[in-house]
Amino acid sequence: MKLIGIVGSNADFSYNRLLLQYIAKEFYTLFDLEILEIKDIPLFNQSNDQTNSVAIQNMSRKISQADGVIIATPEHNHTVPAALKSVLEWLSFSIHPLENKPVMVVGCSYYDQGTSRAQLHLRQILDAPGVNAIVFPGNEFLLGNAKNAFDANGNLISEGTQKFLGSTLQKFVQFIEVISQLEKAEAKPIPEDLFAKGSIETTIPDVDKSAEDWVEQASEKVHAVKGNTYVELDRGILTVDQINNLLKSMPMEITYVDNNNQFLYYNRVAEGDEMFANRYPGQPGNPIGLCHPEKAYKNVSWVISQLRSGAQDAVRVHVPTHGPEKFVVHNYQAMHDENGNYAGVHEYILDFKPIVDWYLAQTGQELVGGKPDAVAGASKKPAGGEQADAVASASKKPAATPAAPAPHPEKADAVASASVKEKPANIPGVPVTKIADAPKPAADSVSSASKK
């Protein structure tokens, strides 16, 4: 079980941090506790929305992925610290990762009452509309006289306190398990700003995102390097021209959408109408909302929120509308920086039929019809006896299915919610459909191409 512990103080030294560290090392057999700090979260200001900042998004993603949360709060002037209140404001302003999340409240204080009034206020805040956490009732852990409660190694001295803390944590784990059974309904996706109204560290200011010549204006603004200027990469040094040559030689179409939902790049391997996803030179710089019809916004937002929250690491979609002689898959991959923070979506579109054809020619194998493994000679049943899904995502975690009726299997293609006669809007970023709405084909996406 994965839990998140939030230190309710931004002080350099905090007994509440010490308490969470003790819980993490002492009760590791009950759960894995990751401790998050609030020191780097900016002060809440609704006039300066920083929801999309790395610090807030990172905290939101980790909370969303966790099974439960433990908040350790000090008591300042009979209530919670201003820094903790500010964090909770951000987590209930335009994102709501604590909604329906089991939360346990604990606290340390220098005085006898052990943060009792702060804990009471915190429970009320967590119950508020917009936060909507499921607060663990009763079982209050109020550690008073914190200065004398820990030894030099950060361990609780009192055996009675240790046992009481252990019993409350065991009950919290049981509470989480009960809540998980009650909350089987689909989790709500985090709302996405498809028009990139905010900004991130790499956003180029004072350039109209919808401008046809955004690339040229932005390049001039930041004095972007060109030509034979060398660029140091993670493991190599290439010139800008070499990077361009490398990306344009890829046997796939590549798109980069940053974590502010701004479409920044595609590798122009062909002209717009000749690409699987029709893309045009004037599109880079656009917010993703300008790259899709309004009817697709809900679906686009769902896919991005799945990747941003970590619910899925990748989403893959088989697109049959390119014709029976092509095996085209749209792949949407979450990107993360070196610290694990969400960095945007990398889309790549690949017709893998040439690879399949080459492999079959090399091995002498053939494609076969039906539901078994697509390559003759391989096992006829997938591992575990389950049929592989040719449309669903490649995530390690099960995906939440968007709530919408599936298109008619005969009149709609396997990806788009529009009819087969209507050309799908293959524009950068994400498809216009809900992945899980797609009807499963009668045969898997490979074996339906040919029969023995």
Tab-separated table of C-alpha atoms in Angstrom:
chain	number	residue	atom	x	y	z
A	1	MET	CA	0.000	0.000	0.000
A	2	LYS	CA	1.333	3.424	-0.994
A	3	LEU	CA	0.726	6.398	1.317
A	4	ILE	CA	1.779	10.031	1.152
A	5	GLY	CA	2.826	11.906	4.289
A	6	ILE	CA	2.549	15.707	4.169
A	7	VAL	CA	4.697	17.732	6.567
A	8	GLY	CA	2.396	20.532	7.739
A	9	SER	CA	5.271	22.896	8.511
A	10	ASN	CA	7.669	24.788	6.269
A	11	ALA	CA	10.215	25.191	9.104
A	12	ASP	CA	13.721	23.807	8.670
A	13	PHE	CA	13.190	21.662	11.770
A	14	SER	CA	9.798	20.209	12.621
A	15	TYR	CA	8.719	17.536	15.107
A	16	ASN	CA	5.883	16.750	12.707
A	17	ARG	CA	8.463	15.911	10.051
A	18	LEU	CA	10.248	13.788	12.640
A	19	LEU	CA	6.988	11.980	13.428
A	20	LEU	CA	6.374	11.135	9.761
A	21	GLN	CA	9.951	9.938	9.375
A	22	TYR	CA	9.453	7.689	12.406
A	23	ILE	CA	6.213	6.305	10.931
A	24	ALA	CA	7.925	5.633	7.591
A	25	LYS	CA	10.777	3.605	9.116
A	26	GLU	CA	8.866	1.903	11.929
A	27	PHE	CA	5.752	0.783	10.051
A	28	TYR	CA	7.243	-0.051	6.652
A	29	THR	CA	5.642	-3.504	6.799
A	30	LEU	CA	2.180	-1.877	6.861
A	31	PHE	CA	2.709	0.548	3.982
A	32	ASP	CA	5.230	2.513	1.940
A	33	LEU	CA	5.158	6.139	3.122
A	34	GLU	CA	6.601	8.881	0.902
A	35	ILE	CA	7.051	12.196	2.723
A	36	LEU	CA	6.258	15.434	0.867
A	37	GLU	CA	7.385	18.896	1.947
A	38	ILE	CA	5.383	22.102	1.549
A	39	LYS	CA	8.381	24.447	1.709
A	40	ASP	CA	8.522	24.995	-2.060
A	41	ILE	CA	4.781	25.525	-2.608
A	42	PRO	CA	4.037	29.215	-3.373
A	43	LEU	CA	1.570	31.192	-1.265
A	44	PHE	CA	-1.967	30.794	-2.574
A	45	ASN	CA	-3.189	33.690	-4.712
A	46	GLN	CA	-6.229	33.129	-6.905
A	47	SER	CA	-5.238	36.128	-9.049
A	48	ASN	CA	-1.940	34.435	-9.904
A	49	ASP	CA	-2.909	30.838	-10.608
A	50	GLN	CA	0.181	28.649	-10.285
A	51	THR	CA	-1.657	25.334	-10.383
A	52	ASN	CA	0.462	24.247	-13.337
A	53	SER	CA	3.757	24.909	-11.557
A	54	VAL	CA	6.058	21.932	-11.153
A	55	ALA	CA	5.804	21.871	-7.343
A	56	ILE	CA	1.999	21.834	-7.220
A	57	GLN	CA	1.555	19.411	-10.116
A	58	ASN	CA	4.122	17.054	-8.629
A	59	MET	CA	2.339	17.016	-5.261
A	60	SER	CA	-1.045	16.575	-6.942
A	61	ARG	CA	0.210	13.655	-9.052
A	62	LYS	CA	1.725	11.858	-6.062
A	63	ILE	CA	-1.433	12.303	-3.981
A	64	SER	CA	-3.608	11.061	-6.856
A	65	GLN	CA	-1.485	7.927	-7.197
A	66	ALA	CA	-1.466	7.168	-3.460
A	67	ASP	CA	-3.932	4.962	-1.601
A	68	GLY	CA	-4.131	7.410	1.284
A	69	VAL	CA	-2.596	10.485	2.915
A	70	ILE	CA	-1.307	11.262	6.415
A	71	ILE	CA	-1.058	14.966	7.298
A	72	ALA	CA	1.089	15.901	10.309
A	73	THR	CA	0.161	19.391	11.456
A	74	PRO	CA	1.646	21.714	14.088
A	75	GLU	CA	-0.618	24.163	15.910
A	76	HIS	CA	-0.100	27.883	15.357
A	77	ASN	CA	-2.422	30.283	17.199
A	78	HIS	CA	-4.985	27.531	17.833
A	79	THR	CA	-5.128	26.484	14.167
A	80	VAL	CA	-3.089	25.025	11.307
A	81	PRO	CA	-0.029	26.886	9.952
A	82	ALA	CA	-0.641	29.358	7.150
A	83	ALA	CA	1.680	27.407	4.838
A	84	LEU	CA	-0.394	24.223	5.196
A	85	LYS	CA	-3.663	26.121	4.673
A	86	SER	CA	-2.167	27.659	1.519
A	87	VAL	CA	-1.243	24.229	0.140
A	88	LEU	CA	-4.765	22.965	0.737
A	89	GLU	CA	-6.088	26.023	-1.107
A	90	TRP	CA	-4.036	25.059	-4.173
A	91	LEU	CA	-5.228	21.455	-3.904
A	92	SER	CA	-8.868	22.555	-3.997
A	93	PHE	CA	-8.804	25.576	-6.325
A	94	SER	CA	-8.777	24.078	-9.838
A	95	ILE	CA	-7.430	20.596	-9.069
A	96	HIS	CA	-8.854	18.219	-6.476
A	97	PRO	CA	-6.457	15.326	-5.781
A	98	LEU	CA	-7.746	14.917	-2.209
A	99	GLU	CA	-11.317	14.309	-3.341
A	100	ASN	CA	-12.494	10.897	-2.062
A	101	LYS	CA	-8.979	10.239	-0.761
A	102	PRO	CA	-8.671	8.662	2.710
A	103	VAL	CA	-6.791	11.116	4.961
A	104	MET	CA	-5.493	10.628	8.505
A	105	VAL	CA	-4.620	13.627	10.694
A	106	VAL	CA	-1.818	13.495	13.271
A	107	GLY	CA	0.168	16.203	15.018
A	108	CYS	CA	2.944	17.159	17.431
A	109	SER	CA	3.014	20.138	19.739
A	110	TYR	CA	5.317	21.576	22.392
A	111	TYR	CA	2.346	21.709	24.770
A	112	ASP	CA	0.101	19.193	26.513
A	113	GLN	CA	-2.895	19.425	24.180
A	114	GLY	CA	-0.904	18.113	21.215
A	115	THR	CA	-2.406	20.124	18.295
A	116	SER	CA	-5.995	19.227	19.277
A	117	ARG	CA	-7.461	22.520	18.050
A	118	ALA	CA	-5.380	22.533	14.857
A	119	GLN	CA	-6.478	18.973	14.130
A	120	LEU	CA	-10.121	19.907	14.618
A	121	HIS	CA	-9.781	22.810	12.171
A	122	LEU	CA	-7.867	20.648	9.695
A	123	ARG	CA	-10.628	18.041	9.716
A	124	GLN	CA	-13.159	20.776	8.950
A	125	ILE	CA	-11.011	22.065	6.084
A	126	LEU	CA	-10.642	18.560	4.633
A	127	ASP	CA	-14.436	18.143	4.734
A	128	ALA	CA	-15.000	21.423	2.839
A	129	PRO	CA	-16.451	21.483	-0.706
A	130	GLY	CA	-13.594	21.428	-3.197
A	131	VAL	CA	-11.396	19.374	-0.879
A	132	ASN	CA	-13.858	16.558	-0.145
A	133	ALA	CA	-11.345	14.236	1.477
A	134	ILE	CA	-12.609	11.188	3.359
A	135	VAL	CA	-11.233	11.941	6.817
A	136	PHE	CA	-10.387	9.028	9.111
A	137	PRO	CA	-12.775	9.523	12.081
A	138	GLY	CA	-11.725	9.317	15.719
A	139	ASN	CA	-8.390	7.657	16.553
A	140	GLU	CA	-6.817	11.046	17.238
A	141	PHE	CA	-3.054	10.929	17.647
A	142	LEU	CA	-2.145	14.032	19.652
A	143	LEU	CA	1.527	14.064	20.650
A	144	GLY	CA	2.190	16.675	23.327
A	145	ASN	CA	5.514	17.730	24.860
A	146	ALA	CA	7.185	16.876	21.562
A	147	LYS	CA	10.602	18.082	22.740
A	148	ASN	CA	10.756	15.213	25.213
A	149	ALA	CA	8.895	12.616	23.105
A	150	PHE	CA	11.771	11.567	20.797
A	151	ASP	CA	15.212	10.163	21.525
A	152	ALA	CA	18.417	11.190	19.730
A	153	ASN	CA	17.673	8.756	16.885
A	154	GLY	CA	14.242	10.202	16.170
A	155	ASN	CA	12.342	7.321	17.815
A	156	LEU	CA	9.366	7.710	20.141
A	157	ILE	CA	10.480	7.057	23.711
A	158	SER	CA	7.189	6.010	25.276
A	159	GLU	CA	6.252	2.395	24.614
A	160	GLY	CA	2.592	3.224	25.204
A	161	THR	CA	2.728	5.990	22.607
A	162	GLN	CA	4.363	3.618	20.125
A	163	LYS	CA	1.625	1.014	20.612
A	164	PHE	CA	-1.193	3.562	20.340
A	165	LEU	CA	0.282	5.023	17.162
A	166	GLY	CA	0.662	1.533	15.701
A	167	SER	CA	-2.950	0.640	16.482
A	168	THR	CA	-4.282	3.832	14.865
A	169	LEU	CA	-2.187	3.246	11.746
A	170	GLN	CA	-3.428	-0.342	11.457
A	171	LYS	CA	-7.012	0.915	11.698
A	172	PHE	CA	-6.256	3.547	9.050
A	173	VAL	CA	-5.011	0.843	6.688
A	174	GLN	CA	-8.259	-1.081	7.266
A	175	PHE	CA	-10.189	2.166	6.717
A	176	ILE	CA	-8.459	2.638	3.359
A	177	GLU	CA	-9.330	-0.914	2.329
A	178	VAL	CA	-12.999	-0.366	3.177
A	179	ILE	CA	-13.077	2.954	1.303
A	180	SER	CA	-11.448	1.348	-1.742
A	181	GLN	CA	-14.310	-1.153	-1.878
A	182	LEU	CA	-16.877	1.627	-1.644
A	183	GLU	CA	-15.161	3.811	-4.239
A	184	LYS	CA	-15.241	1.441	-7.190
A	185	ALA	CA	-16.764	4.099	-9.406
A	186	GLU	CA	-14.554	5.739	-12.000
A	187	ALA	CA	-12.175	8.375	-10.677
A	188	LYS	CA	-12.799	11.859	-12.035
A	189	PRO	CA	-10.007	13.104	-14.294
A	190	ILE	CA	-8.159	16.264	-13.350
A	191	PRO	CA	-9.513	19.149	-15.481
A	192	GLU	CA	-7.075	20.178	-18.196
A	193	ASP	CA	-6.464	23.708	-19.442
A	194	LEU	CA	-6.441	22.960	-23.174
A	195	PHE	CA	-5.739	26.603	-24.040
A	196	ALA	CA	-2.450	26.893	-22.121
A	197	LYS	CA	-3.561	30.021	-20.242
A	198	GLY	CA	-0.902	29.536	-17.620
A	199	SER	CA	2.828	29.462	-18.095
A	200	ILE	CA	5.732	27.240	-17.098
A	201	GLU	CA	9.468	27.823	-16.903
A	202	THR	CA	9.916	27.063	-20.616
A	203	THR	CA	6.965	29.132	-21.851
A	204	ILE	CA	8.169	31.880	-24.194
A	205	PRO	CA	6.396	35.075	-23.056
A	206	ASP	CA	4.902	37.875	-25.153
A	207	VAL	CA	4.415	35.739	-28.261
A	208	ASP	CA	0.883	34.950	-29.439
A	209	LYS	CA	0.502	31.178	-29.148
A	210	SER	CA	-1.944	31.093	-32.058
A	211	ALA	CA	0.303	33.047	-34.459
A	212	GLU	CA	1.052	31.296	-37.763
A	213	ASP	CA	4.689	32.367	-37.464
A	214	TRP	CA	5.018	31.459	-33.764
A	215	VAL	CA	8.185	29.461	-34.438
A	216	GLU	CA	9.918	32.420	-36.087
A	217	GLN	CA	8.741	34.958	-33.480
A	218	ALA	CA	9.625	32.710	-30.549
A	219	SER	CA	13.012	31.864	-32.028
A	220	GLU	CA	13.866	35.545	-32.402
A	221	LYS	CA	12.608	36.295	-28.894
A	222	VAL	CA	14.870	33.743	-27.169
A	223	HIS	CA	17.735	33.877	-29.695
A	224	ALA	CA	17.321	30.164	-30.452
A	225	VAL	CA	20.413	28.433	-31.802
A	226	LYS	CA	20.378	27.140	-35.377
A	227	GLY	CA	22.447	25.370	-37.977
A	228	ASN	CA	25.827	24.009	-36.926
A	229	THR	CA	25.602	25.214	-33.304
A	230	TYR	CA	26.376	22.354	-30.955
A	231	VAL	CA	23.865	21.191	-28.323
A	232	GLU	CA	24.892	19.064	-25.349
A	233	LEU	CA	22.338	16.305	-24.759
A	234	ASP	CA	22.064	13.717	-21.981
A	235	ARG	CA	24.536	11.405	-23.673
A	236	GLY	CA	25.936	13.086	-26.731
A	237	ILE	CA	26.676	16.334	-28.542
A	238	LEU	CA	24.960	17.148	-31.828
A	239	THR	CA	24.465	20.231	-33.926
A	240	VAL	CA	20.945	21.569	-34.392
A	241	ASP	CA	21.073	20.390	-38.014
A	242	GLN	CA	22.047	16.891	-36.888
A	243	ILE	CA	19.176	16.820	-34.391
A	244	ASN	CA	16.770	17.870	-37.147
A	245	ASN	CA	18.124	15.207	-39.487
A	246	LEU	CA	17.815	12.560	-36.790
A	247	LEU	CA	14.203	13.401	-35.935
A	248	LYS	CA	13.071	13.731	-39.568
A	249	SER	CA	14.608	10.362	-40.409
A	250	MET	CA	12.542	8.579	-37.755
A	251	PRO	CA	10.101	6.066	-39.332
A	252	MET	CA	7.275	7.625	-37.353
A	253	GLU	CA	5.519	10.941	-36.777
A	254	ILE	CA	6.548	12.636	-33.535
A	255	THR	CA	4.790	15.391	-31.584
A	256	TYR	CA	5.815	17.243	-28.413
A	257	VAL	CA	3.168	18.837	-26.162
A	258	ASP	CA	4.534	20.425	-22.969
A	259	ASN	CA	3.005	20.183	-19.494
A	260	ASN	CA	1.218	23.491	-20.087
A	261	ASN	CA	-0.658	21.819	-22.981
A	262	GLN	CA	1.113	23.896	-25.612
A	263	PHE	CA	1.932	22.087	-28.870
A	264	LEU	CA	5.611	22.895	-29.483
A	265	TYR	CA	6.966	20.592	-32.182
A	266	TYR	CA	6.391	17.937	-34.811
A	267	ASN	CA	8.929	16.251	-37.076
A	268	ARG	CA	7.835	17.242	-40.568
A	269	VAL	CA	8.423	13.902	-42.298
A	270	ALA	CA	5.910	14.858	-45.020
A	271	GLU	CA	3.489	17.624	-45.901
A	272	GLY	CA	0.263	17.919	-43.898
A	273	ASP	CA	-2.177	15.844	-45.948
A	274	GLU	CA	0.380	13.096	-46.455
A	275	MET	CA	0.883	12.500	-42.731
A	276	PHE	CA	-1.190	10.090	-40.648
A	277	ALA	CA	-2.025	13.043	-38.388
A	278	ASN	CA	-2.518	16.098	-40.576
A	279	ARG	CA	-0.141	18.727	-39.265
A	280	TYR	CA	0.806	22.095	-40.655
A	281	PRO	CA	3.707	24.548	-40.172
A	282	GLY	CA	1.463	27.137	-38.476
A	283	GLN	CA	0.382	24.810	-35.657
A	284	PRO	CA	3.490	24.724	-33.411
A	285	GLY	CA	2.957	27.190	-30.571
A	286	ASN	CA	-0.811	26.644	-30.476
A	287	PRO	CA	-2.546	25.610	-27.266
A	288	ILE	CA	-3.786	22.054	-27.747
A	289	GLY	CA	-7.370	23.338	-27.634
A	290	LEU	CA	-6.830	25.120	-30.951
A	291	CYS	CA	-5.682	21.858	-32.538
A	292	HIS	CA	-8.937	19.977	-31.920
A	293	PRO	CA	-12.660	20.555	-32.496
A	294	GLU	CA	-14.656	21.515	-29.434
A	295	LYS	CA	-16.502	18.180	-29.409
A	296	ALA	CA	-13.158	16.452	-28.740
A	297	TYR	CA	-12.129	18.541	-25.707
A	298	LYS	CA	-13.517	16.112	-23.124
A	299	ASN	CA	-11.696	13.182	-24.704
A	300	VAL	CA	-8.437	15.081	-25.166
A	301	SER	CA	-8.571	16.261	-21.553
A	302	TRP	CA	-9.188	12.699	-20.346
A	303	VAL	CA	-6.139	11.287	-22.138
A	304	ILE	CA	-3.828	14.064	-20.939
A	305	SER	CA	-5.113	13.846	-17.364
A	306	GLN	CA	-4.483	10.093	-17.357
A	307	LEU	CA	-0.847	10.730	-18.280
A	308	ARG	CA	-0.384	13.781	-16.033
A	309	SER	CA	-1.815	12.047	-12.952
A	310	GLY	CA	0.213	8.892	-13.522
A	311	ALA	CA	-2.924	6.734	-13.805
A	312	GLN	CA	-1.344	5.520	-17.032
A	313	ASP	CA	2.199	5.838	-18.339
A	314	ALA	CA	1.146	5.393	-21.952
A	315	VAL	CA	-2.021	5.184	-24.036
A	316	ARG	CA	-2.017	3.370	-27.380
A	317	VAL	CA	-4.753	3.462	-30.003
A	318	HIS	CA	-5.144	1.315	-33.130
A	319	VAL	CA	-6.485	3.481	-35.970
A	320	PRO	CA	-7.974	1.310	-38.765
A	321	THR	CA	-9.141	4.239	-40.917
A	322	HIS	CA	-5.726	4.440	-42.607
A	323	GLY	CA	-6.617	1.304	-44.575
A	324	PRO	CA	-6.251	-2.480	-44.263
A	325	GLU	CA	-2.705	-2.433	-45.640
A	326	LYS	CA	-1.439	-0.371	-42.720
A	327	PHE	CA	-1.164	-1.236	-39.036
A	328	VAL	CA	-1.184	2.293	-37.604
A	329	VAL	CA	-0.926	2.907	-33.863
A	330	HIS	CA	-1.078	6.298	-32.153
A	331	ASN	CA	1.043	6.232	-28.998
A	332	TYR	CA	0.745	8.817	-26.225
A	333	GLN	CA	3.606	8.656	-23.760
A	334	ALA	CA	3.944	10.705	-20.555
A	335	MET	CA	7.278	12.522	-20.289
A	336	HIS	CA	8.997	13.263	-16.979
A	337	ASP	CA	12.042	15.320	-16.058
A	338	GLU	CA	15.026	13.997	-14.115
A	339	ASN	CA	13.166	14.583	-10.836
A	340	GLY	CA	10.128	12.595	-11.966
A	341	ASN	CA	7.927	15.644	-12.561
A	342	TYR	CA	5.409	15.436	-15.405
A	343	ALA	CA	6.852	17.219	-18.455
A	344	GLY	CA	4.188	16.746	-21.128
A	345	VAL	CA	3.058	14.294	-23.806
A	346	HIS	CA	5.195	12.682	-26.481
A	347	GLU	CA	3.026	11.327	-29.279
A	348	TYR	CA	4.431	9.052	-31.922
A	349	ILE	CA	2.479	7.466	-34.757
A	350	LEU	CA	3.842	4.341	-36.389
A	351	ASP	CA	2.716	2.033	-39.178
A	352	PHE	CA	4.293	-1.160	-37.926
A	353	LYS	CA	3.135	-3.352	-40.839
A	354	PRO	CA	6.519	-3.000	-42.646
A	355	ILE	CA	8.194	-4.277	-39.475
A	356	VAL	CA	5.752	-7.188	-39.234
A	357	ASP	CA	6.247	-8.024	-42.924
A	358	TRP	CA	10.027	-7.977	-42.527
A	359	TYR	CA	9.868	-10.151	-39.419
A	360	LEU	CA	7.638	-12.720	-41.116
A	361	ALA	CA	9.917	-12.822	-44.160
A	362	GLN	CA	12.944	-13.298	-41.938
A	363	THR	CA	11.427	-16.047	-39.798
A	364	GLY	CA	9.204	-17.807	-42.339
A	365	GLN	CA	6.204	-17.398	-40.046
A	366	GLU	CA	2.722	-16.340	-41.146
A	367	LEU	CA	-0.129	-14.295	-39.773
A	368	VAL	CA	-3.129	-16.378	-38.750
A	369	GLY	CA	-6.756	-15.497	-38.135
A	370	GLY	CA	-8.715	-15.729	-34.903
A	371	LYS	CA	-8.007	-14.703	-31.358
A	372	PRO	CA	-4.760	-16.570	-30.605
A	373	ASP	CA	-1.306	-15.019	-30.856
A	374	ALA	CA	-0.934	-13.266	-34.204
A	375	VAL	CA	2.299	-15.015	-35.193
A	376	ALA	CA	2.115	-18.712	-36.047
A	377	GLY	CA	4.326	-20.921	-33.938
A	378	ALA	CA	3.890	-18.792	-30.835
A	379	SER	CA	1.763	-19.834	-27.899
A	380	LYS	CA	-1.911	-19.881	-28.802
A	381	LYS	CA	-2.965	-18.404	-25.476
A	382	PRO	CA	-1.667	-15.185	-23.947
A	383	ALA	CA	0.020	-15.499	-20.582
A	384	GLY	CA	-2.511	-15.942	-17.809
A	385	GLY	CA	-5.148	-17.155	-20.249
A	386	GLU	CA	-6.436	-13.649	-20.976
A	387	GLN	CA	-6.915	-12.170	-24.398
A	388	ALA	CA	-4.676	-9.207	-25.138
A	389	ASP	CA	-6.479	-5.971	-25.918
A	390	ALA	CA	-5.443	-4.475	-29.265
A	391	VAL	CA	-6.872	-1.061	-28.503
A	392	ALA	CA	-6.440	-0.384	-24.810
A	393	SER	CA	-3.514	1.374	-23.195
A	394	ALA	CA	-0.074	0.091	-22.384
A	395	SER	CA	-0.217	1.362	-18.828
A	396	LYS	CA	1.027	-0.694	-15.928
A	397	LYS	CA	-2.112	0.320	-14.059
A	398	PRO	CA	-5.727	-0.284	-15.112
A	399	ALA	CA	-7.194	2.764	-16.774
A	400	ALA	CA	-10.377	4.437	-15.680
A	401	THR	CA	-12.949	4.141	-18.455
A	402	PRO	CA	-14.514	7.423	-19.555
A	403	ALA	CA	-18.262	7.524	-19.052
A	404	ALA	CA	-19.746	7.783	-22.522
A	405	PRO	CA	-21.642	5.441	-24.831
A	406	ALA	CA	-19.506	3.436	-27.230
A	407	PRO	CA	-19.981	4.128	-30.953
A	408	HIS	CA	-21.872	1.600	-33.038
A	409	PRO	CA	-19.375	-1.104	-34.039
A	410	GLU	CA	-20.473	-1.113	-37.668
A	411	LYS	CA	-20.874	2.597	-38.280
A	412	ALA	CA	-17.976	3.964	-36.303
A	413	ASP	CA	-14.282	3.318	-36.662
A	414	ALA	CA	-12.281	1.816	-33.813
A	415	VAL	CA	-10.990	5.153	-32.581
A	416	ALA	CA	-13.082	8.148	-33.563
A	417	SER	CA	-16.606	8.735	-32.329
A	418	ALA	CA	-17.495	10.085	-35.762
A	419	SER	CA	-18.773	7.849	-38.536
A	420	VAL	CA	-16.428	6.005	-40.873
A	421	LYS	CA	-17.305	8.425	-43.654
A	422	GLU	CA	-16.166	11.368	-41.571
A	423	LYS	CA	-12.434	11.973	-41.581
A	424	PRO	CA	-11.070	11.824	-37.999
A	425	ALA	CA	-9.374	14.950	-36.720
A	426	ASN	CA	-5.823	13.630	-36.532
A	427	ILE	CA	-4.200	16.792	-35.284
A	428	PRO	CA	-1.297	16.986	-32.820
A	429	GLY	CA	-1.442	15.785	-29.307
A	430	VAL	CA	-4.262	13.359	-28.732
A	431	PRO	CA	-7.001	11.661	-30.794
A	432	VAL	CA	-10.524	13.057	-30.823
A	433	THR	CA	-11.882	9.986	-29.060
A	434	LYS	CA	-12.054	8.251	-25.767
A	435	ILE	CA	-9.767	5.314	-25.950
A	436	ALA	CA	-11.908	2.946	-23.948
A	437	ASP	CA	-15.026	3.801	-25.997
A	438	ALA	CA	-13.573	2.078	-29.037
A	439	PRO	CA	-15.334	-1.174	-29.981
A	440	LYS	CA	-13.019	-4.161	-29.945
A	441	PRO	CA	-12.551	-5.582	-33.451
A	442	ALA	CA	-13.692	-9.132	-34.197
A	443	ALA	CA	-10.056	-10.169	-34.633
A	444	ASP	CA	-6.962	-8.605	-33.160
A	445	SER	CA	-5.354	-5.732	-35.016
A	446	VAL	CA	-2.683	-7.888	-36.631
A	447	SER	CA	-4.390	-11.136	-37.532
A	448	SER	CA	-7.347	-9.404	-39.200
A	449	ALA	CA	-5.031	-8.299	-42.010
A	450	SER	CA	-4.560	-11.708	-43.563
A	451	LYS	CA	-5.730	-15.272	-43.155
A	452	LYS	CA	-3.823	-18.490	-43.585
